Amino acid sequence: MDYKDAIFREDAMEYLIKHYSGFPDDIQAGPSRNVSDRIFKDWRWVRCLDGEIVFANCIQECITSNDFTVRKETMRIEV
C-alpha cells in the first residue's frame, strides 16, 4: 500500500474507532442491500460475497472486523 492510500485508510480507521464500539452484525441497505450509504467520505459498510462485513471505499484496502479490533486495542483516541 502506498503512503497516500495508507493515510486515507488510517483516517477511516480513526473515524471508526471514534464512532463505533464494534463492527455491525448487519448493514442498513443503501444503494443496494449489500452496500450502505456513505458514512465517512466515500467509505461505507459493504457485505462481501462470503457474507463478511467490511468498511470500504473500493479504492484503498478495506478494513475488516479483525483489523478494527486489533487497531482499537493499540490506539488511544480521545472521544
mmCIF file of N, CA and C in Angstrom:
data_model
loop_
_atom_site.group_PDB
_atom_site.id
_atom_site.type_symbol
_atom_site.label_atom_id
_atom_site.label_comp_id
_atom_site.label_asym_id
_atom_site.label_seq_id
_atom_site.Cartn_x
_atom_site.Cartn_y
_atom_site.Cartn_z
ATOM 1 N N MET A 1 0.861 -1.167 0.000
ATOM 2 C CA MET A 1 0.000 0.000 0.000
ATOM 3 C C MET A 1 0.908 1.232 0.000
ATOM 4 N N ASP A 2 0.610 2.181 -0.877
ATOM 5 C CA ASP A 2 1.453 3.384 -0.908
ATOM 6 C C ASP A 2 1.058 4.345 0.216
ATOM 7 N N TYR A 3 1.870 5.362 0.406
ATOM 8 C CA TYR A 3 1.715 6.292 1.524
ATOM 9 C C TYR A 3 0.349 6.986 1.517
ATOM 10 N N LYS A 4 -0.072 7.461 0.357
ATOM 11 C CA LYS A 4 -1.353 8.167 0.251
ATOM 12 C C LYS A 4 -2.523 7.252 0.640
ATOM 13 N N ASP A 5 -2.495 6.021 0.144
ATOM 14 C CA ASP A 5 -3.550 5.066 0.490
ATOM 15 C C ASP A 5 -3.550 4.757 1.985
ATOM 16 N N ALA A 6 -2.360 4.640 2.560
ATOM 17 C CA ALA A 6 -2.251 4.356 3.994
ATOM 18 C C ALA A 6 -2.866 5.486 4.821
ATOM 19 N N ILE A 7 -2.661 6.722 4.400
ATOM 20 C CA ILE A 7 -3.234 7.870 5.117
ATOM 21 C C ILE A 7 -4.761 7.845 5.046
ATOM 22 N N PHE A 8 -5.323 7.626 3.859
ATOM 23 C CA PHE A 8 -6.785 7.571 3.716
ATOM 24 C C PHE A 8 -7.378 6.439 4.559
ATOM 25 N N ARG A 9 -6.710 5.281 4.543
ATOM 26 C CA ARG A 9 -7.206 4.134 5.315
ATOM 27 C C ARG A 9 -7.121 4.421 6.813
ATOM 28 N N GLU A 10 -6.033 5.041 7.255
ATOM 29 C CA GLU A 10 -5.892 5.363 8.679
ATOM 30 C C GLU A 10 -6.936 6.387 9.120
ATOM 31 N N ASP A 11 -7.242 7.361 8.274
ATOM 32 C CA ASP A 11 -8.312 8.322 8.591
ATOM 33 C C ASP A 11 -9.640 7.595 8.796
ATOM 34 N N ALA A 12 -9.933 6.635 7.924
ATOM 35 C CA ALA A 12 -11.170 5.857 8.048
ATOM 36 C C ALA A 12 -11.155 5.017 9.324
ATOM 37 N N MET A 13 -10.004 4.435 9.643
ATOM 38 C CA MET A 13 -9.883 3.633 10.865
ATOM 39 C C MET A 13 -10.117 4.506 12.101
ATOM 40 N N GLU A 14 -9.522 5.686 12.137
ATOM 41 C CA GLU A 14 -9.721 6.594 13.270
ATOM 42 C C GLU A 14 -11.191 6.988 13.407
ATOM 43 N N TYR A 15 -11.852 7.232 12.279
ATOM 44 C CA TYR A 15 -13.278 7.553 12.312
ATOM 45 C C TYR A 15 -14.062 6.400 12.952
ATOM 46 N N LEU A 16 -13.787 5.178 12.501
ATOM 47 C CA LEU A 16 -14.495 4.018 13.056
ATOM 48 C C LEU A 16 -14.284 3.902 14.559
ATOM 49 N N ILE A 17 -13.043 4.043 14.996
ATOM 50 C CA ILE A 17 -12.736 3.884 16.415
ATOM 51 C C ILE A 17 -13.429 4.959 17.249
ATOM 52 N N LYS A 18 -13.517 6.169 16.716
ATOM 53 C CA LYS A 18 -14.179 7.256 17.448
ATOM 54 C C LYS A 18 -15.699 7.091 17.501
ATOM 55 N N HIS A 19 -16.285 6.471 16.479
ATOM 56 C CA HIS A 19 -17.746 6.454 16.357
ATOM 57 C C HIS A 19 -18.419 5.089 16.531
ATOM 58 N N TYR A 20 -17.659 4.009 16.575
ATOM 59 C CA TYR A 20 -18.244 2.670 16.685
ATOM 60 C C TYR A 20 -17.521 1.873 17.757
ATOM 61 N N SER A 21 -18.275 1.171 18.576
ATOM 62 C CA SER A 21 -17.660 0.308 19.586
ATOM 63 C C SER A 21 -17.260 -1.035 18.987
ATOM 64 N N GLY A 22 -17.874 -1.402 17.880
ATOM 65 C CA GLY A 22 -17.562 -2.657 17.203
ATOM 66 C C GLY A 22 -18.165 -2.660 15.812
ATOM 67 N N PHE A 23 -17.895 -3.703 15.080
ATOM 68 C CA PHE A 23 -18.448 -3.831 13.737
ATOM 69 C C PHE A 23 -19.913 -4.245 13.821
ATOM 70 N N PRO A 24 -20.742 -3.798 12.894
ATOM 71 C CA PRO A 24 -22.155 -4.201 12.905
ATOM 72 C C PRO A 24 -22.316 -5.662 12.484
ATOM 73 N N ASP A 25 -23.376 -6.293 12.970
ATOM 74 C CA ASP A 25 -23.694 -7.661 12.553
ATOM 75 C C ASP A 25 -24.381 -7.664 11.198
ATOM 76 N N ASP A 26 -24.994 -6.540 10.863
ATOM 77 C CA ASP A 26 -25.680 -6.398 9.581
ATOM 78 C C ASP A 26 -25.544 -4.943 9.157
ATOM 79 N N ILE A 27 -25.854 -4.656 7.915
ATOM 80 C CA ILE A 27 -25.752 -3.278 7.438
ATOM 81 C C ILE A 27 -27.120 -2.771 7.021
ATOM 82 N N GLN A 28 -27.313 -1.475 7.218
ATOM 83 C CA GLN A 28 -28.541 -0.857 6.738
ATOM 84 C C GLN A 28 -28.331 -0.572 5.256
ATOM 85 N N ALA A 29 -29.188 -1.113 4.437
ATOM 86 C CA ALA A 29 -29.026 -1.005 2.986
ATOM 87 C C ALA A 29 -29.017 0.440 2.524
ATOM 88 N N GLY A 30 -28.202 0.686 1.524
ATOM 89 C CA GLY A 30 -28.126 1.997 0.889
ATOM 90 C C GLY A 30 -28.428 1.818 -0.584
ATOM 91 N N PRO A 31 -27.419 2.035 -1.451
ATOM 92 C CA PRO A 31 -27.621 1.863 -2.890
ATOM 93 C C PRO A 31 -28.052 0.441 -3.270
ATOM 94 N N SER A 32 -27.658 -0.542 -2.462
ATOM 95 C CA SER A 32 -28.125 -1.916 -2.651
ATOM 96 C C SER A 32 -28.214 -2.564 -1.276
ATOM 97 N N ARG A 33 -28.721 -3.770 -1.212
ATOM 98 C CA ARG A 33 -28.866 -4.412 0.102
ATOM 99 C C ARG A 33 -27.525 -4.820 0.692
ATOM 100 N N ASN A 34 -26.467 -4.802 -0.110
ATOM 101 C CA ASN A 34 -25.141 -5.193 0.360
ATOM 102 C C ASN A 34 -24.188 -4.024 0.541
ATOM 103 N N VAL A 35 -24.668 -2.813 0.332
ATOM 104 C CA VAL A 35 -23.828 -1.617 0.439
ATOM 105 C C VAL A 35 -24.619 -0.532 1.167
ATOM 106 N N SER A 36 -24.040 0.024 2.232
ATOM 107 C CA SER A 36 -24.711 1.099 2.967
ATOM 108 C C SER A 36 -24.513 2.436 2.263
ATOM 109 N N ASP A 37 -25.203 3.441 2.749
ATOM 110 C CA ASP A 37 -24.927 4.804 2.292
ATOM 111 C C ASP A 37 -23.532 5.196 2.766
ATOM 112 N N ARG A 38 -22.986 6.255 2.188
ATOM 113 C CA ARG A 38 -21.675 6.751 2.615
ATOM 114 C C ARG A 38 -21.720 7.138 4.079
ATOM 115 N N ILE A 39 -20.671 6.774 4.811
ATOM 116 C CA ILE A 39 -20.596 7.072 6.238
ATOM 117 C C ILE A 39 -19.485 8.077 6.520
ATOM 118 N N PHE A 40 -18.314 7.847 5.958
ATOM 119 C CA PHE A 40 -17.156 8.715 6.166
ATOM 120 C C PHE A 40 -16.480 8.913 4.817
ATOM 121 N N LYS A 41 -16.537 10.151 4.325
ATOM 122 C CA LYS A 41 -16.026 10.458 2.988
ATOM 123 C C LYS A 41 -16.672 9.464 2.031
ATOM 124 N N ASP A 42 -15.939 8.659 1.297
ATOM 125 C CA ASP A 42 -16.572 7.673 0.413
ATOM 126 C C ASP A 42 -16.576 6.267 1.012
ATOM 127 N N TRP A 43 -16.290 6.152 2.293
ATOM 128 C CA TRP A 43 -16.262 4.854 2.960
ATOM 129 C C TRP A 43 -17.668 4.480 3.408
ATOM 130 N N ARG A 44 -17.968 3.181 3.343
ATOM 131 C CA ARG A 44 -19.296 2.662 3.702
ATOM 132 C C ARG A 44 -19.166 1.203 4.121
ATOM 133 N N TRP A 45 -20.210 0.686 4.727
ATOM 134 C CA TRP A 45 -20.244 -0.740 5.058
ATOM 135 C C TRP A 45 -20.578 -1.516 3.795
ATOM 136 N N VAL A 46 -19.860 -2.625 3.589
ATOM 137 C CA VAL A 46 -20.072 -3.463 2.409
ATOM 138 C C VAL A 46 -20.129 -4.920 2.859
ATOM 139 N N ARG A 47 -21.136 -5.651 2.391
ATOM 140 C CA ARG A 47 -21.213 -7.090 2.636
ATOM 141 C C ARG A 47 -20.556 -7.786 1.447
ATOM 142 N N CYS A 48 -19.473 -8.508 1.723
ATOM 143 C CA CYS A 48 -18.738 -9.214 0.669
ATOM 144 C C CYS A 48 -19.508 -10.457 0.221
ATOM 145 N N LEU A 49 -19.054 -11.058 -0.855
ATOM 146 C CA LEU A 49 -19.719 -12.249 -1.387
ATOM 147 C C LEU A 49 -19.765 -13.391 -0.373
ATOM 148 N N ASP A 50 -18.747 -13.480 0.497
ATOM 149 C CA ASP A 50 -18.727 -14.543 1.509
ATOM 150 C C ASP A 50 -19.528 -14.182 2.763
ATOM 151 N N GLY A 51 -20.182 -13.000 2.760
ATOM 152 C CA GLY A 51 -21.005 -12.571 3.882
ATOM 153 C C GLY A 51 -20.284 -11.699 4.896
ATOM 154 N N GLU A 52 -18.957 -11.589 4.787
ATOM 155 C CA GLU A 52 -18.197 -10.750 5.719
ATOM 156 C C GLU A 52 -18.556 -9.282 5.498
ATOM 157 N N ILE A 53 -18.702 -8.541 6.591
ATOM 158 C CA ILE A 53 -18.963 -7.106 6.503
ATOM 159 C C ILE A 53 -17.646 -6.379 6.706
ATOM 160 N N VAL A 54 -17.335 -5.465 5.786
ATOM 161 C CA VAL A 54 -16.107 -4.680 5.850
ATOM 162 C C VAL A 54 -16.453 -3.205 5.697
ATOM 163 N N PHE A 55 -15.527 -2.345 6.092
ATOM 164 C CA PHE A 55 -15.657 -0.907 5.878
ATOM 165 C C PHE A 55 -14.749 -0.607 4.702
ATOM 166 N N ALA A 56 -15.306 -0.071 3.619
ATOM 167 C CA ALA A 56 -14.527 0.039 2.389
ATOM 168 C C ALA A 56 -14.935 1.233 1.548
ATOM 169 N N ASN A 57 -14.008 1.640 0.689
ATOM 170 C CA ASN A 57 -14.313 2.651 -0.319
ATOM 171 C C ASN A 57 -14.001 2.129 -1.719
ATOM 172 N N CYS A 58 -13.557 0.888 -1.809
ATOM 173 C CA CYS A 58 -13.248 0.205 -3.072
ATOM 174 C C CYS A 58 -12.045 0.809 -3.799
ATOM 175 N N ILE A 59 -11.255 1.613 -3.105
ATOM 176 C CA ILE A 59 -10.003 2.135 -3.659
ATOM 177 C C ILE A 59 -8.846 1.686 -2.770
ATOM 178 N N GLN A 60 -8.919 2.039 -1.482
ATOM 179 C CA GLN A 60 -7.912 1.595 -0.536
ATOM 180 C C GLN A 60 -8.306 0.224 0.013
ATOM 181 N N GLU A 61 -7.349 -0.437 0.656
ATOM 182 C CA GLU A 61 -7.617 -1.733 1.268
ATOM 183 C C GLU A 61 -8.737 -1.589 2.300
ATOM 184 N N CYS A 62 -9.690 -2.500 2.266
ATOM 185 C CA CYS A 62 -10.827 -2.420 3.191
ATOM 186 C C CYS A 62 -10.377 -2.668 4.627
ATOM 187 N N ILE A 63 -11.240 -2.303 5.564
ATOM 188 C CA ILE A 63 -10.994 -2.528 6.988
ATOM 189 C C ILE A 63 -11.924 -3.648 7.437
ATOM 190 N N THR A 64 -11.336 -4.719 7.932
ATOM 191 C CA THR A 64 -12.120 -5.853 8.414
ATOM 192 C C THR A 64 -12.387 -5.708 9.905
ATOM 193 N N SER A 65 -13.270 -6.529 10.412
ATOM 194 C CA SER A 65 -13.559 -6.534 11.841
ATOM 195 C C SER A 65 -12.292 -6.827 12.639
ATOM 196 N N ASN A 66 -11.487 -7.764 12.163
ATOM 197 C CA ASN A 66 -10.240 -8.098 12.848
ATOM 198 C C ASN A 66 -9.269 -6.913 12.826
ATOM 199 N N ASP A 67 -9.131 -6.244 11.677
ATOM 200 C CA ASP A 67 -8.273 -5.048 11.590
ATOM 201 C C ASP A 67 -8.703 -4.024 12.630
ATOM 202 N N PHE A 68 -10.008 -3.802 12.709
ATOM 203 C CA PHE A 68 -10.580 -2.822 13.631
ATOM 204 C C PHE A 68 -10.266 -3.184 15.085
ATOM 205 N N THR A 69 -10.510 -4.429 15.443
ATOM 206 C CA THR A 69 -10.298 -4.875 16.819
ATOM 207 C C THR A 69 -8.835 -4.757 17.226
ATOM 208 N N VAL A 70 -7.939 -5.223 16.381
ATOM 209 C CA VAL A 70 -6.503 -5.164 16.685
ATOM 210 C C VAL A 70 -6.043 -3.718 16.812
ATOM 211 N N ARG A 71 -6.458 -2.876 15.882
ATOM 212 C CA ARG A 71 -6.035 -1.460 15.907
ATOM 213 C C ARG A 71 -6.618 -0.732 17.107
ATOM 214 N N LYS A 72 -7.862 -1.023 17.437
ATOM 215 C CA LYS A 72 -8.514 -0.360 18.569
ATOM 216 C C LYS A 72 -7.791 -0.672 19.879
ATOM 217 N N GLU A 73 -7.287 -1.892 20.003
ATOM 218 C CA GLU A 73 -6.572 -2.290 21.213
ATOM 219 C C GLU A 73 -5.241 -1.557 21.364
ATOM 220 N N THR A 74 -4.663 -1.089 20.266
ATOM 221 C CA THR A 74 -3.350 -0.436 20.321
ATOM 222 C C THR A 74 -3.426 1.078 20.196
ATOM 223 N N MET A 75 -4.612 1.607 20.008
ATOM 224 C CA MET A 75 -4.758 3.030 19.717
ATOM 225 C C MET A 75 -5.499 3.738 20.839
ATOM 226 N N ARG A 76 -5.028 4.912 21.186
ATOM 227 C CA ARG A 76 -5.714 5.702 22.215
ATOM 228 C C ARG A 76 -6.211 6.977 21.548
ATOM 229 N N ILE A 77 -7.524 7.069 21.386
ATOM 230 C CA ILE A 77 -8.123 8.255 20.770
ATOM 231 C C ILE A 77 -9.096 8.862 21.766
ATOM 232 N N GLU A 78 -8.962 10.154 21.980
ATOM 233 C CA GLU A 78 -9.896 10.864 22.849
ATOM 234 C C GLU A 78 -11.198 11.064 22.089
ATOM 235 N N VAL A 79 -12.300 10.717 22.730
ATOM 236 C CA VAL A 79 -13.608 10.822 22.083
ATOM 237 C C VAL A 79 -14.264 12.132 22.433
#
